[in-house]
Short mmCIF file of C-alpha atoms in Angstrom, two decimals:
data_model
loop_
_atom_site.label_atom_id
_atom_site.label_comp_id
_atom_site.label_asym_id
_atom_site.label_seq_id
_atom_site.Cartn_x
_atom_site.Cartn_y
_atom_site.Cartn_z
CA MET A 1 -16.66 -64.24 0.05
CA THR A 2 -18.53 -66.04 -2.69
CA SER A 3 -18.26 -65.07 -6.33
CA GLU A 4 -21.76 -66.32 -7.09
CA LYS A 5 -23.79 -63.65 -8.83
CA LYS A 6 -26.79 -62.34 -6.93
CA ASN A 7 -30.14 -63.26 -8.43
CA HIS A 8 -33.13 -61.38 -7.05
CA PHE A 9 -35.59 -63.01 -9.45
CA PRO A 10 -36.78 -66.65 -9.53
CA PRO A 11 -35.77 -68.41 -12.80
CA THR A 12 -39.12 -70.06 -13.57
CA LEU A 13 -42.44 -70.41 -11.83
CA CYS A 14 -42.22 -74.20 -12.07
CA THR A 15 -38.92 -74.25 -10.18
CA TRP A 16 -40.20 -71.80 -7.59
CA ILE A 17 -43.44 -73.73 -7.05
CA GLU A 18 -41.64 -77.05 -6.67
CA GLY A 19 -39.49 -75.52 -3.94
CA ARG A 20 -42.42 -73.95 -2.12
CA LEU A 21 -44.49 -77.14 -2.19
CA ASP A 22 -41.80 -78.74 -0.03
CA ASP A 23 -42.55 -76.09 2.62
CA GLY A 24 -46.00 -77.45 3.45
CA THR A 25 -48.77 -75.03 4.36
CA ILE A 26 -46.44 -72.02 4.42
CA GLY A 27 -45.26 -72.85 0.93
CA ARG A 28 -48.79 -73.31 -0.36
CA ASP A 29 -49.78 -69.94 1.07
CA ALA A 30 -46.80 -68.34 -0.69
CA ILE A 31 -47.85 -69.88 -4.01
CA ASN A 32 -51.41 -68.66 -3.57
CA ARG A 33 -50.23 -65.13 -2.78
CA HIS A 34 -47.96 -65.07 -5.81
CA VAL A 35 -50.67 -66.18 -8.21
CA MET A 36 -53.20 -63.78 -6.70
CA ASP A 37 -50.76 -60.85 -6.89
CA SER A 38 -49.81 -61.60 -10.50
CA TYR A 39 -53.10 -62.75 -12.02
CA GLU A 40 -55.95 -61.37 -9.93
CA LEU A 41 -56.49 -58.39 -12.24
CA PRO A 42 -56.72 -60.35 -15.53
CA LEU A 43 -58.99 -62.92 -13.90
CA ARG A 44 -61.22 -60.18 -12.48
CA ILE A 45 -61.53 -58.40 -15.82
CA TYR A 46 -62.27 -61.68 -17.57
CA TYR A 47 -65.02 -62.47 -15.07
CA LEU A 48 -66.58 -59.00 -15.20
CA GLY A 49 -66.60 -59.17 -18.99
CA THR A 50 -68.71 -62.31 -19.13
CA SER A 51 -72.46 -62.80 -18.95
CA TRP A 52 -71.79 -64.81 -15.78
CA ARG A 53 -70.75 -61.81 -13.70
CA THR A 54 -74.01 -62.00 -11.72
CA LEU A 55 -72.85 -65.26 -10.10
CA GLY A 56 -71.29 -63.27 -7.27
CA GLU A 57 -68.98 -60.47 -6.21
CA PRO A 58 -65.64 -60.51 -8.07
CA ASP A 59 -63.63 -60.95 -4.86
CA ASP A 60 -65.75 -63.91 -3.78
CA ILE A 61 -65.60 -65.58 -7.19
CA ILE A 62 -61.86 -65.11 -7.77
CA ASN A 63 -60.91 -66.05 -4.21
CA GLY A 64 -63.17 -69.11 -4.37
CA PHE A 65 -61.72 -70.13 -7.71
CA LEU A 66 -58.11 -69.81 -6.54
CA ALA A 67 -58.80 -71.64 -3.28
CA ASP A 68 -60.45 -74.49 -5.19
CA ARG A 69 -57.95 -74.88 -8.04
CA LEU A 70 -54.67 -74.07 -6.33
CA ASP A 71 -55.28 -76.69 -3.65
CA ARG A 72 -55.54 -79.43 -6.28
CA PRO A 73 -52.28 -81.43 -6.18
CA ASN A 74 -51.99 -81.81 -9.97
CA PHE A 75 -53.09 -78.31 -10.96
CA PHE A 76 -49.64 -76.97 -11.82
CA ALA A 77 -48.39 -80.29 -13.20
CA GLN A 78 -51.28 -80.15 -15.65
CA TRP A 79 -50.41 -76.56 -16.51
CA LYS A 80 -46.80 -77.50 -17.21
CA SER A 81 -47.82 -80.34 -19.53
CA SER A 82 -50.38 -78.14 -21.32
CA GLY A 83 -47.74 -75.82 -22.79
CA LYS A 84 -50.05 -72.86 -22.21
CA ARG A 85 -49.09 -69.49 -20.77
CA LEU A 86 -50.06 -69.49 -17.11
CA ARG A 87 -52.50 -66.60 -17.58
CA HIS A 88 -54.35 -68.54 -20.28
CA TRP A 89 -54.30 -71.72 -18.21
CA LEU A 90 -55.80 -69.87 -15.24
CA ILE A 91 -58.45 -68.15 -17.33
CA ASN A 92 -59.37 -71.45 -18.97
CA ALA A 93 -59.70 -72.99 -15.50
CA LEU A 94 -61.83 -70.03 -14.36
CA HIS A 95 -64.04 -70.60 -17.41
CA PHE A 96 -64.88 -74.10 -16.15
CA TYR A 97 -65.17 -72.98 -12.54
CA LEU A 98 -67.87 -70.48 -13.52
CA LYS A 99 -69.80 -73.22 -15.28
CA GLU A 100 -69.56 -75.36 -12.16
CA GLN A 101 -70.83 -72.52 -9.96
CA TRP A 102 -73.75 -71.85 -12.29
CA ARG A 103 -74.75 -75.51 -12.27
CA ARG A 104 -74.42 -75.67 -8.47
CA ASP A 105 -76.63 -72.61 -8.03
CA ARG A 106 -79.24 -74.05 -10.37
CA ARG A 107 -79.35 -77.33 -8.44
CA GLN A 108 -79.62 -75.51 -5.11
CA ASP A 109 -82.57 -73.56 -6.46
CA GLY A 110 -84.22 -76.79 -7.58
CA MET A 111 -83.98 -75.81 -11.23
CA SER A 112 -82.99 -78.01 -14.14
CA ILE A 113 -79.78 -77.06 -15.88
CA ASP A 114 -81.55 -77.81 -19.15
CA GLN A 115 -84.10 -75.04 -18.65
CA GLY A 116 -84.03 -71.29 -18.33
CA SER A 117 -82.92 -68.48 -20.56
CA ARG A 118 -80.39 -69.07 -23.30
CA GLU A 119 -77.85 -66.95 -21.45
CA ASP A 120 -78.10 -69.16 -18.37
CA ALA A 121 -78.87 -72.58 -19.84
CA ASP A 122 -76.52 -72.78 -22.78
CA TYR A 123 -73.38 -72.99 -20.65
CA SER A 124 -71.79 -75.40 -23.16
CA THR A 125 -71.33 -72.43 -25.52
CA PHE A 126 -69.88 -70.18 -22.84
CA GLU A 127 -68.82 -67.03 -24.66
CA PRO A 128 -67.19 -64.19 -22.74
CA SER A 129 -67.82 -60.69 -24.02
CA ILE A 130 -64.13 -59.92 -23.64
CA ASN A 131 -61.44 -61.07 -26.06
CA ASP A 132 -57.94 -62.37 -25.47
CA ARG A 133 -56.42 -58.99 -26.32
CA ASP A 134 -58.34 -57.36 -23.46
CA VAL A 135 -57.21 -60.09 -21.08
CA ASP A 136 -53.61 -59.77 -22.27
CA ARG A 137 -53.75 -56.00 -21.83
CA ALA A 138 -54.93 -56.34 -18.25
CA TRP A 139 -52.27 -58.98 -17.63
CA ALA A 140 -49.58 -56.79 -19.21
CA LYS A 141 -50.45 -53.85 -16.96
CA SER A 142 -50.36 -56.08 -13.92
CA LEU A 143 -47.05 -57.62 -15.03
CA VAL A 144 -45.39 -54.24 -15.56
CA ALA A 145 -46.56 -53.03 -12.15
CA SER A 146 -45.13 -56.16 -10.52
CA ALA A 147 -41.87 -55.87 -12.48
CA ILE A 148 -41.47 -52.27 -11.30
CA GLN A 149 -41.73 -53.45 -7.71
CA ASP A 150 -39.28 -56.29 -8.36
CA ALA A 151 -36.74 -54.01 -10.04
CA GLN A 152 -37.02 -51.36 -7.33
CA GLN A 153 -36.42 -53.97 -4.63
CA SER A 154 -33.45 -55.30 -6.59
CA CYS A 155 -31.92 -51.82 -6.89
CA VAL A 156 -32.49 -50.98 -3.24
CA ALA A 157 -31.01 -54.31 -2.15
CA ASP A 158 -27.77 -53.46 -3.98
CA GLY A 159 -27.62 -49.82 -2.89
CA TYR A 160 -28.84 -48.39 -6.19
CA ASP A 161 -31.61 -46.28 -4.70
CA ASP A 162 -30.64 -43.16 -6.66
CA HIS A 163 -30.28 -45.18 -9.85
CA TRP A 164 -33.88 -46.27 -9.51
CA ARG A 165 -35.17 -42.80 -8.67
CA LEU A 166 -33.34 -41.38 -11.70
CA PHE A 167 -34.82 -44.11 -13.88
CA MET A 168 -38.33 -43.24 -12.73
CA ARG A 169 -37.79 -39.51 -13.13
CA HIS A 170 -36.46 -39.96 -16.65
CA HIS A 171 -38.83 -42.62 -18.00
CA LEU A 172 -41.97 -42.03 -15.94
CA ASP A 173 -41.86 -38.26 -15.47
CA GLY A 174 -40.18 -37.50 -18.81
CA ILE A 175 -37.34 -35.45 -17.33
CA ASN A 176 -34.29 -35.25 -19.62
CA TYR A 177 -30.81 -36.31 -18.50
CA ARG A 178 -29.53 -32.77 -17.96
CA GLN A 179 -32.45 -31.89 -15.68
CA CYS A 180 -32.10 -35.18 -13.82
CA ALA A 181 -28.38 -34.61 -13.41
CA ASP A 182 -28.96 -31.17 -11.90
CA GLU A 183 -31.65 -32.52 -9.58
CA PHE A 184 -29.47 -35.36 -8.26
CA GLY A 185 -26.14 -33.51 -8.29
CA VAL A 186 -24.37 -35.72 -10.85
CA ASP A 187 -23.06 -34.97 -14.33
CA ALA A 188 -25.19 -35.86 -17.33
CA LYS A 189 -22.95 -38.73 -18.45
CA ARG A 190 -23.04 -40.33 -15.00
CA CYS A 191 -26.80 -39.80 -14.92
CA ALA A 192 -27.24 -41.72 -18.17
CA VAL A 193 -25.16 -44.62 -16.84
CA MET A 194 -27.23 -44.76 -13.64
CA VAL A 195 -30.51 -44.77 -15.58
CA ARG A 196 -29.25 -47.57 -17.83
CA THR A 197 -28.28 -49.62 -14.76
CA ALA A 198 -31.81 -49.38 -13.37
CA ALA A 199 -33.28 -50.00 -16.83
CA THR A 200 -31.31 -53.24 -17.00
CA ARG A 201 -32.82 -54.33 -13.68
CA PHE A 202 -36.30 -53.47 -14.98
CA ARG A 203 -35.82 -55.49 -18.18
CA ALA A 204 -34.56 -58.41 -16.10
CA ALA A 205 -37.67 -58.18 -13.92
CA ILE A 206 -39.93 -58.15 -16.98
CA GLN A 207 -38.16 -61.20 -18.37
CA ALA A 208 -38.36 -63.00 -15.02
CA ARG A 209 -42.11 -62.39 -14.86
CA LEU A 210 -42.49 -63.70 -18.41
CA LEU A 211 -40.51 -66.82 -17.51
CA GLN A 212 -42.82 -67.26 -14.54
CA ASP A 213 -45.77 -67.20 -16.95
CA GLY A 214 -44.26 -70.17 -18.80
CA VAL A 215 -42.56 -68.34 -21.67
CA PRO A 216 -39.55 -70.31 -23.01
CA GLU A 217 -36.34 -68.30 -22.79
CA ASP A 218 -35.79 -68.31 -26.56
CA GLU A 219 -39.26 -66.78 -27.06
CA LEU A 220 -38.72 -63.85 -24.70
CA PRO A 221 -38.07 -61.22 -27.42
CA ASP A 222 -41.29 -62.10 -29.25
CA GLU A 223 -43.25 -62.17 -26.00
CA VAL A 224 -41.90 -58.75 -24.99
CA ALA A 225 -43.04 -57.42 -28.38
CA ARG A 226 -46.52 -58.87 -27.78
CA LEU A 227 -46.52 -57.30 -24.34
CA GLN A 228 -45.73 -53.90 -25.80
CA GLU A 229 -48.46 -54.34 -28.41
CA ALA A 230 -51.01 -55.28 -25.75
CA LEU A 231 -50.26 -52.08 -23.85
CA LYS A 232 -50.99 -49.82 -26.83
#
């Protein structure tokens, strides 16, 4: 029997990626799935909020972007050295990918990239019609949804199924402790302890997702506050 504490959440995205890259194609596929699951929604909203949304269907654009950038050997090394949050690094990369696609389409149509309407031609002053707050709000919603799944899986893995259900009934459905206690056949004091246990798992999942986005551990409290503000 080992005394090592169970850890259901990866410590940082960099560490996780480095391990997966050693797994070859399977590892690369796992990285791609993780980034798509965590960042597809913010990237989609960013794209749909720009004047470049006519370049193609959102699924085609986002999938093409991820396939192109994530297969570049130095993509995540460059992210790590940039010091940027991963969501901002990805959106910045998407920004340049959209320029590249516009220029490619113009060349294929036999058109000069120096001609055309201001909206199309002046790609050097690419200005999305969506601000960082909107992107952060979309990212925050996606992060919370992912953290809920992570925390639920963590609770189930340790036999805390009822703890998680009580947590959801209390915080999501707004049921008070006495009502929850009656519903689950436990006393109110025990109910409160069970909800706090699940809440601790949820906070850990939120923090793990923030670490995965490149947030330094000592900045977690401030980042959580920004997350809460973005959701308002």
